[in-house]
Coordinates of C-alpha atoms in Angstrom, one line a residue:
M1 CA 17.1 179.1 244.7
K2 CA 13.5 180.3 244.0
K3 CA 13.3 182.0 240.5
L4 CA 10.9 184.9 239.9
I5 CA 8.9 184.8 236.6
L6 CA 8.5 188.6 235.5
L7 CA 7.0 188.1 232.0
S8 CA 4.9 185.5 230.5
F9 CA 2.3 185.9 227.8
L10 CA 0.8 184.2 224.8
F11 CA -0.1 185.7 221.6
T12 CA -1.3 184.9 218.2
T13 CA -1.1 186.8 214.9
S14 CA -2.3 186.0 211.6
I15 CA -2.5 187.6 208.3
F16 CA -5.3 187.8 205.6
A17 CA -5.0 189.3 202.2
H18 CA -7.7 190.5 199.8
E19 CA -7.1 191.1 196.2
G20 CA -8.9 193.9 194.3
N21 CA -12.7 193.7 195.1
H22 CA -12.6 190.4 196.7
D23 CA -15.1 189.6 199.3
P24 CA -13.2 190.8 202.6
V25 CA -14.8 188.2 204.7
Q26 CA -13.3 185.5 202.6
P27 CA -9.4 185.9 202.7
A28 CA -7.7 185.3 199.5
F29 CA -5.0 183.6 201.4
E30 CA -3.9 183.2 204.8
L31 CA -0.3 183.2 206.0
D32 CA 0.9 180.9 208.8
Q33 CA -0.4 181.8 212.3
K34 CA 2.2 182.5 215.2
E35 CA 1.5 181.3 218.7
T36 CA 4.3 182.2 220.9
T37 CA 4.9 182.3 224.7
A38 CA 7.5 184.5 226.0
T39 CA 8.9 184.1 229.5
L40 CA 11.6 185.6 231.6
E41 CA 13.0 184.1 234.8
V42 CA 15.7 185.8 236.9
D43 CA 17.0 185.3 240.5
P44 CA 15.3 187.5 243.2
V45 CA 17.7 190.8 243.6
D46 CA 18.4 192.4 247.0
G47 CA 20.1 195.7 246.1
P48 CA 21.6 196.7 242.9
A49 CA 21.0 194.8 239.8
P50 CA 23.3 194.5 236.7
W51 CA 20.3 195.8 234.4
T52 CA 18.5 199.1 233.8
N53 CA 15.1 197.6 233.8
L54 CA 13.1 194.4 233.0
E55 CA 10.5 196.1 230.8
F56 CA 11.0 194.3 227.7
K57 CA 9.9 195.5 224.3
N58 CA 8.1 192.4 223.7
N59 CA 4.6 193.5 222.8
P60 CA 2.5 190.8 221.3
R61 CA 0.7 193.5 219.2
A62 CA 3.9 194.9 218.1
F63 CA 5.8 193.8 214.9
Q64 CA 8.3 194.6 212.4
F65 CA 8.5 194.8 208.7
A66 CA 10.7 196.2 206.0
I67 CA 10.3 198.2 202.7
V68 CA 12.5 198.0 199.8
S69 CA 12.1 200.8 197.0
D70 CA 13.3 201.4 193.5
R71 CA 15.7 198.8 192.2
T72 CA 15.6 200.0 188.6
G73 CA 15.5 203.0 186.4
G74 CA 19.3 202.4 185.7
H75 CA 19.8 199.7 188.1
R76 CA 23.2 199.1 189.7
Q77 CA 24.3 195.3 189.6
G78 CA 24.2 193.5 192.9
V79 CA 22.8 196.1 195.4
F80 CA 19.4 194.7 195.5
Q81 CA 21.0 191.4 196.1
E82 CA 23.0 192.6 199.0
A83 CA 19.8 194.2 200.4
M84 CA 18.1 190.7 200.3
G85 CA 21.1 189.1 202.1
K86 CA 21.0 191.8 204.9
L87 CA 17.2 191.5 205.3
N88 CA 17.7 187.7 206.1
L89 CA 20.1 188.9 208.9
L90 CA 17.6 191.4 210.3
Q91 CA 14.7 188.9 210.1
P92 CA 11.5 191.2 209.7
E93 CA 8.3 189.5 209.6
F94 CA 7.5 190.4 206.1
V95 CA 8.8 192.8 203.4
M96 CA 6.8 195.3 201.4
S97 CA 7.8 197.0 198.1
V98 CA 6.9 200.2 196.4
G99 CA 7.6 199.2 192.8
D100 CA 10.0 199.4 190.0
L101 CA 11.3 195.9 190.3
I102 CA 12.3 195.1 186.8
E103 CA 13.7 197.4 184.0
G104 CA 10.5 196.5 181.8
Y105 CA 9.4 199.2 179.2
T106 CA 9.0 196.4 176.7
E107 CA 6.5 194.3 174.9
D108 CA 8.6 191.4 174.3
E109 CA 7.4 188.7 176.7
E110 CA 10.6 186.6 176.7
I111 CA 12.5 189.9 177.8
L112 CA 9.8 190.3 180.5
N113 CA 9.7 186.8 181.8
N114 CA 13.7 186.8 181.8
E115 CA 13.5 190.0 184.0
W116 CA 10.7 188.6 186.4
N117 CA 12.6 185.3 186.6
E118 CA 15.7 187.0 187.8
F119 CA 13.8 189.2 190.1
T120 CA 11.7 186.3 191.7
G121 CA 15.2 184.5 192.2
F122 CA 16.3 187.4 194.4
V123 CA 13.2 187.5 196.6
E124 CA 12.7 183.7 196.7
K125 CA 16.2 183.9 199.0
L126 CA 14.2 185.8 201.6
D127 CA 13.3 183.8 204.7
M128 CA 10.0 185.8 204.9
P129 CA 7.0 186.9 202.8
F130 CA 7.6 189.5 199.8
F131 CA 4.7 191.7 198.7
Y132 CA 4.9 193.1 195.2
L133 CA 3.8 196.4 193.8
P134 CA 3.9 197.8 190.3
G135 CA 5.9 200.7 189.3
N136 CA 6.1 202.3 185.8
H137 CA 9.1 200.1 185.1
D138 CA 6.8 197.1 185.9
I139 CA 3.4 197.9 184.1
T140 CA 3.6 200.3 181.2
N141 CA 1.6 198.6 178.5
P142 CA -0.9 195.8 178.1
V143 CA 1.6 193.1 177.5
M144 CA 3.3 194.0 180.9
A145 CA -0.1 194.3 182.6
R146 CA -1.0 190.7 181.3
V147 CA 2.4 189.3 182.4
W148 CA 1.9 190.9 185.8
K149 CA -1.6 189.4 186.1
E150 CA -0.4 186.0 185.1
R151 CA 2.4 186.0 187.8
F152 CA 0.8 188.0 190.5
G153 CA -2.7 188.6 190.0
K154 CA -4.1 191.8 191.0
A155 CA -2.1 195.1 190.8
N156 CA -4.0 196.6 193.6
Y157 CA -5.0 194.5 196.8
H158 CA -5.1 194.9 200.8
F159 CA -4.5 192.7 203.8
L160 CA -4.7 192.8 207.6
Y161 CA -2.0 192.0 210.0
N162 CA -2.5 192.2 213.7
N163 CA -5.4 194.6 213.1
V164 CA -3.3 196.8 210.9
L165 CA -4.6 197.6 207.2
F166 CA -2.1 197.4 204.6
L167 CA -3.5 199.2 201.5
C168 CA -1.4 198.5 198.1
L169 CA -2.4 200.8 195.3
N170 CA -1.7 200.6 191.7
S171 CA -0.6 203.9 190.4
M172 CA -0.1 202.6 186.7
D173 CA -3.8 202.3 186.5
G174 CA -4.7 202.4 182.7
N175 CA -1.5 204.7 182.3
T176 CA 1.3 205.9 184.2
H177 CA 1.3 207.8 187.2
Q178 CA -2.5 207.7 187.6
I179 CA -5.3 206.0 189.8
L180 CA -8.7 206.0 188.1
Q181 CA -12.1 206.3 189.7
P182 CA -12.9 202.4 189.9
Q183 CA -9.9 201.9 191.9
V184 CA -10.6 204.9 194.0
E185 CA -14.2 203.4 194.7
W186 CA -12.4 200.2 195.6
I187 CA -10.3 202.1 198.2
K188 CA -13.5 203.7 199.8
E189 CA -14.9 200.3 200.1
V190 CA -12.0 198.5 201.9
L191 CA -11.6 201.5 204.1
A192 CA -15.3 201.5 205.0
E193 CA -15.0 197.7 205.5
N194 CA -12.0 198.3 208.0
Q195 CA -13.1 201.2 210.2
E196 CA -11.9 199.8 213.3
V197 CA -8.3 199.1 212.5
H198 CA -5.5 200.1 214.6
W199 CA -3.5 201.7 211.8
T200 CA -3.5 201.9 208.1
F201 CA -0.4 201.6 205.9
V202 CA -0.7 202.8 202.2
F203 CA 1.8 201.7 199.5
V204 CA 2.0 203.3 196.1
H205 CA 4.9 203.8 193.5
S206 CA 4.1 207.3 192.4
P207 CA 3.9 210.2 195.2
L208 CA 0.8 211.9 193.1
W209 CA 0.6 214.4 196.1
D210 CA 4.1 215.8 195.2
Y211 CA 3.7 216.6 191.5
R212 CA 3.6 220.0 190.2
E213 CA 1.2 219.1 187.5
G214 CA -2.4 219.8 188.8
E215 CA -4.2 216.4 187.2
R216 CA -1.9 214.1 189.0
K217 CA -2.1 215.8 192.3
A218 CA -5.8 215.9 192.0
M219 CA -5.9 212.3 191.5
W220 CA -4.9 211.9 195.2
D221 CA -7.5 214.3 196.5
P222 CA -10.3 211.7 196.8
I223 CA -8.0 209.2 198.3
E224 CA -6.7 211.4 200.9
E225 CA -10.3 212.4 201.6
A226 CA -11.2 208.9 202.3
L227 CA -8.3 208.4 204.5
E228 CA -8.9 211.4 206.7
N229 CA -10.8 210.0 209.7
R230 CA -8.3 207.4 210.4
K231 CA -4.5 207.0 211.5
Y232 CA -2.5 206.3 208.5
T233 CA 1.1 206.6 207.0
V234 CA 1.8 206.5 203.3
F235 CA 5.0 205.3 201.5
A236 CA 6.0 205.8 197.9
G237 CA 8.9 205.7 195.6
H238 CA 9.6 206.7 191.9
F239 CA 11.8 209.8 192.4
H240 CA 14.7 208.1 193.6
S241 CA 15.1 210.6 196.5
Y242 CA 14.0 210.3 200.1
V243 CA 11.9 212.8 201.7
K244 CA 9.5 212.8 204.6
I245 CA 6.7 215.4 204.5
T246 CA 3.7 215.9 206.9
R247 CA 0.2 216.5 205.2
N248 CA -2.8 216.9 207.5
D249 CA -0.8 215.6 210.5
H250 CA 0.1 212.4 208.8
R251 CA 3.4 211.1 207.6
Y252 CA 4.2 210.7 203.9
F253 CA 7.4 209.1 202.7
T254 CA 9.0 209.1 199.6
L255 CA 11.6 206.4 199.6
A256 CA 15.3 206.5 198.1
T257 CA 16.4 203.5 196.3
T258 CA 17.5 199.8 196.9
G259 CA 19.8 199.8 193.8
G260 CA 18.1 202.0 191.2
G261 CA 19.7 204.8 189.4
S262 CA 21.2 207.4 191.8
P263 CA 23.9 210.1 192.1
L264 CA 24.2 208.8 195.7
R265 CA 24.9 212.3 197.1
G266 CA 24.1 211.6 200.5
P267 CA 21.3 212.0 203.0
S268 CA 21.0 216.1 202.5
F269 CA 19.9 215.1 199.0
G270 CA 17.8 212.0 199.8
E271 CA 20.2 209.9 197.6
F272 CA 21.1 206.8 199.1
D273 CA 20.5 203.0 199.1
H274 CA 18.4 201.6 202.0
V275 CA 15.5 199.6 203.4
A276 CA 13.0 201.3 205.5
W277 CA 12.4 199.4 208.8
V278 CA 9.0 199.8 210.4
T279 CA 8.1 198.9 214.0
M280 CA 4.4 198.9 214.6
T281 CA 3.6 199.9 218.2
D282 CA 0.5 200.8 220.3
S283 CA 1.1 204.5 219.6
G284 CA 1.9 204.2 216.0
P285 CA 4.7 203.2 213.7
I286 CA 8.4 203.7 214.4
I287 CA 10.3 204.2 211.0
A288 CA 14.1 203.8 210.7
N289 CA 16.1 204.0 207.6
L290 CA 18.6 201.1 207.3
M291 CA 21.4 202.5 205.0
L292 CA 23.1 199.6 203.3
D293 CA 26.0 201.4 205.2
G294 CA 24.3 202.7 208.3
I295 CA 21.3 203.3 210.3
W296 CA 19.3 206.8 210.1
D297 CA 16.0 207.7 211.4
E298 CA 12.9 208.8 209.5
N299 CA 14.0 212.5 209.7
V300 CA 17.2 211.9 207.6
R301 CA 15.5 214.3 205.1
T302 CA 12.5 216.1 205.8
E303 CA 10.2 218.7 203.5
D304 CA 12.1 221.4 205.3
I305 CA 15.4 219.9 204.3
R306 CA 14.2 219.2 200.7
T307 CA 13.1 222.9 200.4
S308 CA 16.4 224.1 201.8
M309 CA 18.4 221.9 199.7
D310 CA 16.4 222.7 196.4
G311 CA 17.3 226.3 197.3
F312 CA 20.8 225.5 198.1
V313 CA 21.3 223.5 194.8
S314 CA 20.0 226.3 192.7
N315 CA 22.5 228.6 194.4
G316 CA 25.4 230.2 192.7
I317 CA 28.0 228.3 194.5
Y318 CA 26.6 224.8 193.9
Y319 CA 25.9 225.3 190.2
P320 CA 27.5 228.5 189.3
D321 CA 25.8 230.3 186.3
P322 CA 28.1 229.5 183.4
V323 CA 30.1 232.1 181.4
L324 CA 28.0 231.9 178.0
L325 CA 30.1 232.6 175.1
T326 CA 28.8 233.9 171.8
S327 CA 32.1 233.4 169.9
P328 CA 34.9 230.6 170.3
K329 CA 37.3 233.1 172.1
F330 CA 37.6 234.1 175.7
E331 CA 40.0 236.6 177.1
R332 CA 38.7 238.4 180.1
V333 CA 35.4 238.3 181.9
T334 CA 33.7 239.3 185.1
K335 CA 31.3 236.9 186.6
E336 CA 29.0 237.4 189.6
I337 CA 28.6 234.3 191.9
I338 CA 25.0 234.8 193.6
L339 CA 24.5 233.4 197.0
R340 CA 21.0 233.4 198.0
N341 CA 19.7 232.4 201.3
D342 CA 16.0 231.6 200.9
M343 CA 15.8 230.0 204.5
D344 CA 14.5 231.8 207.7
V345 CA 17.8 231.1 209.5
P346 CA 21.5 232.5 208.8
T347 CA 23.6 230.4 206.5
H348 CA 27.3 230.4 206.7
Y349 CA 29.6 230.0 203.6
T350 CA 33.2 229.2 203.0
A351 CA 34.7 229.1 199.7
K352 CA 38.2 228.8 197.8
F353 CA 38.4 229.7 194.3
I354 CA 41.1 227.7 192.4
P355 CA 41.8 228.9 188.9
K356 CA 42.6 226.3 186.3
E357 CA 45.8 226.3 184.2
H358 CA 46.1 229.5 181.9
I359 CA 43.4 231.1 184.1
Q360 CA 44.3 234.3 186.2
L361 CA 41.9 235.3 189.2
E362 CA 41.7 239.0 190.1
G363 CA 40.7 239.5 193.7
E364 CA 40.2 237.2 196.8
E365 CA 40.7 233.4 196.5
N366 CA 39.1 232.6 199.8
I367 CA 35.8 233.8 201.4
S368 CA 34.1 233.3 204.7
L369 CA 30.7 235.0 205.3
T370 CA 27.2 234.5 206.8
I371 CA 24.2 235.5 204.7
P372 CA 21.1 236.7 206.8
P373 CA 17.9 235.0 206.4
N374 CA 16.0 235.8 203.0
S375 CA 18.6 237.7 201.5
V376 CA 21.1 237.7 198.7
H377 CA 24.9 238.3 198.6
S378 CA 27.0 238.7 195.2
I379 CA 30.6 237.8 194.6
S380 CA 32.3 239.4 191.7
L381 CA 35.1 237.4 190.2
T382 CA 37.3 238.8 187.1
L383 CA 39.1 236.1 185.1
N384 CA 41.9 236.5 182.5
T385 CA 43.8 234.3 180.3
P386 CA 47.3 235.2 178.8
S387 CA 46.1 234.2 175.5
E388 CA 42.9 233.4 173.7
I389 CA 41.5 230.1 174.6
V390 CA 39.1 228.2 172.1
R391 CA 37.4 225.4 173.8
D392 CA 33.8 224.2 174.4
N393 CA 32.8 223.6 178.1
L394 CA 36.1 225.1 179.3
K395 CA 36.7 224.7 183.4
L396 CA 37.6 228.2 184.3
L397 CA 38.1 227.5 188.3
E398 CA 37.1 225.2 190.8
I399 CA 35.1 226.0 193.9
E400 CA 35.9 224.2 197.2
W401 CA 32.9 225.2 199.5
S402 CA 31.1 224.6 202.7
A403 CA 27.6 225.7 203.9
N404 CA 26.2 225.4 207.5
A405 CA 22.8 226.4 208.7
Q406 CA 20.8 225.6 211.9
L407 CA 17.1 224.8 211.2
P408 CA 14.6 224.4 213.9
N409 CA 14.9 220.6 214.1
D410 CA 17.8 219.8 211.7
I411 CA 21.3 221.0 210.8
I412 CA 22.4 221.4 207.2
D413 CA 26.2 220.9 207.1
L414 CA 27.7 220.4 203.7
K415 CA 31.0 220.4 201.9
G416 CA 31.6 219.9 198.2
T417 CA 33.4 220.9 195.1
S418 CA 31.9 222.7 192.1
A419 CA 33.2 224.4 189.0
L420 CA 32.7 227.6 186.9
Y421 CA 32.5 226.8 183.1
A422 CA 32.9 229.0 180.1
V423 CA 30.2 227.4 177.6
Q424 CA 30.0 227.8 174.0
T425 CA 26.5 228.5 173.0
H426 CA 25.2 227.6 169.5
Q427 CA 22.9 229.6 167.1
I428 CA 19.7 228.6 166.2
K429 CA 18.4 230.0 163.2
P430 CA 14.7 230.4 161.8
T431 CA 13.9 228.5 158.8
K432 CA 11.7 229.1 155.7
I433 CA 11.6 225.6 154.6
E434 CA 8.2 223.8 154.9
F435 CA 9.3 220.3 156.5
I436 CA 7.4 217.2 155.8
L437 CA 8.2 214.9 158.7
D438 CA 8.9 211.5 156.9
G439 CA 12.2 210.4 158.4
L440 CA 13.8 211.5 154.9
I441 CA 16.0 214.4 155.9
H442 CA 17.2 215.5 152.1
E443 CA 15.4 218.7 152.5
W444 CA 17.7 219.7 155.4
P445 CA 20.7 221.8 154.0
E446 CA 23.3 220.3 156.4
L447 CA 23.4 218.4 159.9
P448 CA 26.3 220.5 161.4
F449 CA 26.5 218.9 164.7
K450 CA 28.7 215.9 164.3
V451 CA 28.9 213.6 167.2
T452 CA 31.7 211.0 166.8
Q453 CA 33.2 211.1 170.3
P454 CA 30.5 211.7 172.6
K455 CA 31.0 213.8 175.7
Q456 CA 29.5 211.2 178.1
I457 CA 28.8 207.2 177.6
L458 CA 26.3 206.0 180.1
K459 CA 24.8 202.7 181.3
D460 CA 26.9 200.2 179.5
P461 CA 30.0 202.0 178.1
E462 CA 31.8 198.9 177.0
G463 CA 29.0 198.3 174.5
W464 CA 30.1 201.2 172.3
K465 CA 33.4 200.2 170.4
G466 CA 34.0 203.5 168.7
E467 CA 32.7 205.9 165.9
D468 CA 32.7 203.0 163.3
D469 CA 30.0 201.1 165.8
S470 CA 27.6 204.2 166.0
R471 CA 27.9 208.0 165.4
Y472 CA 25.3 210.7 164.6
H473 CA 24.8 214.1 163.3
F474 CA 21.9 216.4 163.8
A475 CA 20.6 220.0 163.1
V476 CA 18.0 222.3 164.8
T477 CA 15.8 225.0 163.5
Y478 CA 12.5 226.8 164.1
D479 CA 9.5 228.5 162.5
T480 CA 6.5 230.1 163.9
D481 CA 4.9 226.9 164.6
Y482 CA 7.5 224.4 165.5
F483 CA 11.1 223.7 167.0
Y484 CA 12.6 221.1 164.6
C485 CA 15.4 218.5 164.9
A486 CA 16.7 216.1 162.2
I487 CA 19.2 213.4 163.2
E488 CA 21.2 210.8 161.2
V489 CA 22.6 207.8 163.1
I490 CA 25.2 205.8 161.3
D491 CA 24.9 202.2 163.1
D492 CA 26.8 199.1 161.9
E493 CA 24.6 196.8 163.7
M494 CA 21.1 197.8 164.3
V495 CA 18.8 196.4 167.1
A496 CA 15.4 197.8 166.7
I497 CA 12.5 195.8 168.1
P498 CA 9.0 197.1 168.2
G499 CA 7.5 197.8 171.6
I500 CA 10.9 198.0 173.5
A501 CA 11.9 201.2 175.0
P502 CA 14.3 203.3 173.0
W503 CA 16.8 203.2 175.9
E504 CA 16.8 199.5 176.0
Q505 CA 17.8 199.0 172.2
D506 CA 18.8 201.4 169.3
G507 CA 17.0 204.7 169.8
I508 CA 17.0 208.4 170.2
E509 CA 16.4 210.5 173.3
L510 CA 16.0 214.4 172.9
R511 CA 15.6 216.4 175.9
L512 CA 14.7 220.2 175.7
D513 CA 14.5 222.6 178.7
A514 CA 13.1 225.9 178.1
R515 CA 13.0 227.1 181.6
K516 CA 14.8 230.4 182.5
P517 CA 18.7 229.9 182.4
R518 CA 19.2 229.9 186.2
E519 CA 16.8 227.0 186.6
R520 CA 18.4 225.1 183.7
N521 CA 21.4 224.4 185.9
V522 CA 19.4 221.8 188.0
Y523 CA 17.6 218.8 186.7
N524 CA 14.7 217.6 189.0
R525 CA 12.9 214.2 188.6
S526 CA 9.7 215.6 189.6
R527 CA 9.3 218.3 187.0
D528 CA 7.0 217.9 184.0
D529 CA 8.2 220.8 182.1
I530 CA 11.3 219.3 180.6
I531 CA 10.7 217.9 177.3
L532 CA 11.8 214.5 176.3
V533 CA 11.2 212.5 173.1
A534 CA 12.4 209.1 173.0
I535 CA 11.9 207.0 169.8
S536 CA 13.4 204.0 168.0
P537 CA 13.0 202.8 164.4
G538 CA 11.8 199.6 165.7
D539 CA 8.4 201.4 166.6
F540 CA 7.9 202.6 163.1
S541 CA 7.5 199.3 161.3
K542 CA 4.1 198.9 163.2
S543 CA 0.9 200.3 162.0
S544 CA 0.2 202.6 165.2
I545 CA 3.4 204.1 166.9
P546 CA 3.3 203.2 170.9
V547 CA 4.2 206.3 173.1
H548 CA 6.6 205.0 175.6
P549 CA 5.5 206.3 179.2
G550 CA 8.9 207.6 179.7
N551 CA 8.3 210.2 177.0
N552 CA 7.3 213.6 178.3
F553 CA 6.6 215.5 175.0
P554 CA 3.6 218.2 174.8
E555 CA 0.5 217.7 172.7
G556 CA 1.0 218.4 169.2
T557 CA 4.5 217.2 169.0
K558 CA 5.4 215.1 165.8
F559 CA 8.0 212.6 165.2
V560 CA 9.2 209.8 162.8
C561 CA 12.3 207.6 162.9
L562 CA 13.2 205.4 160.0
P563 CA 15.6 202.6 159.5
N564 CA 17.9 202.9 156.3
E565 CA 20.8 200.8 154.9
S566 CA 23.6 202.8 157.1
G567 CA 21.3 203.1 160.3
Y568 CA 18.4 205.2 160.6
T569 CA 17.1 208.9 160.6
A570 CA 14.6 210.9 162.8
E571 CA 12.8 214.0 162.6
I572 CA 11.0 215.8 165.4
A573 CA 8.9 218.8 165.6
I574 CA 7.7 220.3 169.0
P575 CA 5.2 223.1 169.1
I576 CA 6.6 226.5 169.8
N577 CA 3.7 227.6 171.8
T578 CA 4.7 225.2 174.4
I579 CA 8.2 226.2 174.6
K580 CA 6.8 229.8 175.1
T581 CA 4.8 228.7 177.9
I582 CA 7.5 227.0 179.8
A583 CA 9.8 230.1 179.1
G584 CA 7.0 232.2 180.6
G585 CA 7.0 234.4 177.4
D586 CA 8.7 234.7 174.1
W587 CA 11.8 232.3 174.2
K588 CA 15.2 233.7 173.6
N589 CA 17.3 230.4 174.2
I590 CA 16.9 226.7 175.1
R591 CA 18.9 224.1 176.4
L592 CA 19.0 221.0 174.3
N593 CA 20.9 217.6 174.7
V594 CA 20.6 214.7 172.2
Q595 CA 21.5 211.0 173.3
I596 CA 21.9 208.0 171.0
D597 CA 21.2 204.5 172.6
D598 CA 23.4 201.9 170.8
T599 CA 22.9 198.2 171.2
D600 CA 24.5 195.4 169.4
N601 CA 23.5 191.8 169.1
D602 CA 26.1 190.9 171.9
D603 CA 26.2 190.7 175.5
L604 CA 27.6 194.2 176.4
G605 CA 24.3 195.8 176.8
T606 CA 23.2 199.4 175.9
A607 CA 25.7 202.4 175.6
Q608 CA 24.0 205.9 175.8
L609 CA 26.0 208.2 173.8
N610 CA 25.6 211.9 174.9
W611 CA 26.3 215.1 172.8
Q612 CA 26.6 216.9 176.1
E613 CA 27.0 215.5 179.5
D614 CA 23.6 214.0 180.9
W615 CA 21.9 216.9 183.0
R616 CA 20.6 214.0 185.3
T617 CA 24.1 213.1 186.5
T618 CA 26.8 214.8 188.6
E619 CA 28.8 215.5 185.6
N620 CA 26.2 218.0 184.5
I621 CA 27.8 221.1 183.0
P622 CA 25.3 223.9 183.6
G623 CA 24.6 225.7 180.6
S624 CA 26.0 223.0 178.1
G625 CA 23.8 222.6 174.9
T626 CA 22.5 226.2 175.0
F627 CA 21.0 227.5 171.8
V628 CA 20.5 231.3 171.1
K629 CA 18.0 232.7 168.7

């Protein structure tokens, strides 16, 4: 029987890559060319056919590639390796990255090389090419930059594939989260030399356009101006939270994680493990999100959803404002649960209030109501106890809630459980002592906050063997110029290596939040106004003290951390004027947490011992660690 040939074509593709300022007409390297003929033969059909059509999606100009996002920043063992195996099943033509591939944050070359050897071992299992891009965990100091150059060459480069330009940027340009003018000029040159490409993809670790801080956003402006007269799409990482936004009619994607630290609260929060799957077509790219446990389209979380969720998370039913106690006694209190609807559509809420043992609730235990657009509703709860209860961070009741809203192009449909807490506040008194920040804390009258049983142990909890292994005490005070904190750490075995990040050895992390009390209930990775001072005694054995890129302390902050026979001590002074600026005026209270990172000479890792539950985790207790003047 005669057969009908319906499809037959020959196509050739090639890939050219250029590093840094390399002459674009001389490729730095060329990957294998593909020369493929695709044909289809079927028997002639007279009448109905057992297929819908024969217009196969086999365009010689189309191709598919995958993007992996942050693997580190608190990596979870095995997730990235799982993604590599699944990519081999899917067989993209190549794999891109947006950085944060190793934990890094060290000047120890042996550690760096071990981490890079481990990572390259993962990607060497791929059947297809992998393209590296640096994040803040990959390049944060000159040693890391040199190791990167020795292993991978340039940190910014470009290549062409099927008349599509791939522009890979280095947002660790001299420092973290910045792109300096020489790289901007290089970007302009590359774009000028590739004006006729079909599409441009931009890859960068830090989503500079999405920072609240003006200086970082300003770094993106000239790049965006250079891109404006072409078709392009941008991919970034860093925030560990997916969102798609549209700027000047172009799509910008901030990806979630491929194994990096994440509460994994789901798509509405942009928190999941995935790889982005890009299909390049004549009309532009089609983006899918391949969850490691499912498949979602590019609108899994849009800017509208992010804005709505930011408002919802700051809502009283998700993170209820705590009952702040000024004395360690609680008998009866009336609390307002504020439900805000900042959206332009109605939101329907249901909630069940479940009192804990010894707590009595006056009034309704169940609500079901719809809040009109851009309005506020208040629910009054009165709570009683049959006798006085003396306890810090006391859970008064649980709230089982749901929320539903119909956006123009999306649906918000959420369920969850939250809690209302009674939180003991702490007094912070002014001092008349003129402190000398030398790490010798004998001038401090006492260190009243004694942490022998941390509220929360993170990262490698098995690394902490009890209070004989590591414990700490601290005190806080202030004067007209500074907020002060003194910390004494008792450590039976200290690991303090110069140049290594404090959270990777023995060290201290102090976090201070001076925002308004309502805002403090929620931690946001993109905020620049939550103060972090992370220091280690290992750094202070050097003549110059390195400032780890993870730090976020204001100009004028002073600190010292010194080893001694029993462990180490630290003193920190943060300018009061900065606290006033963040508070929006004269400050009345702040939220504080102190974390000690404990490492021993064993294989059990670094345990992170928190005075209060870490704000960045789902165990966050709103208002915990509040100090009142």
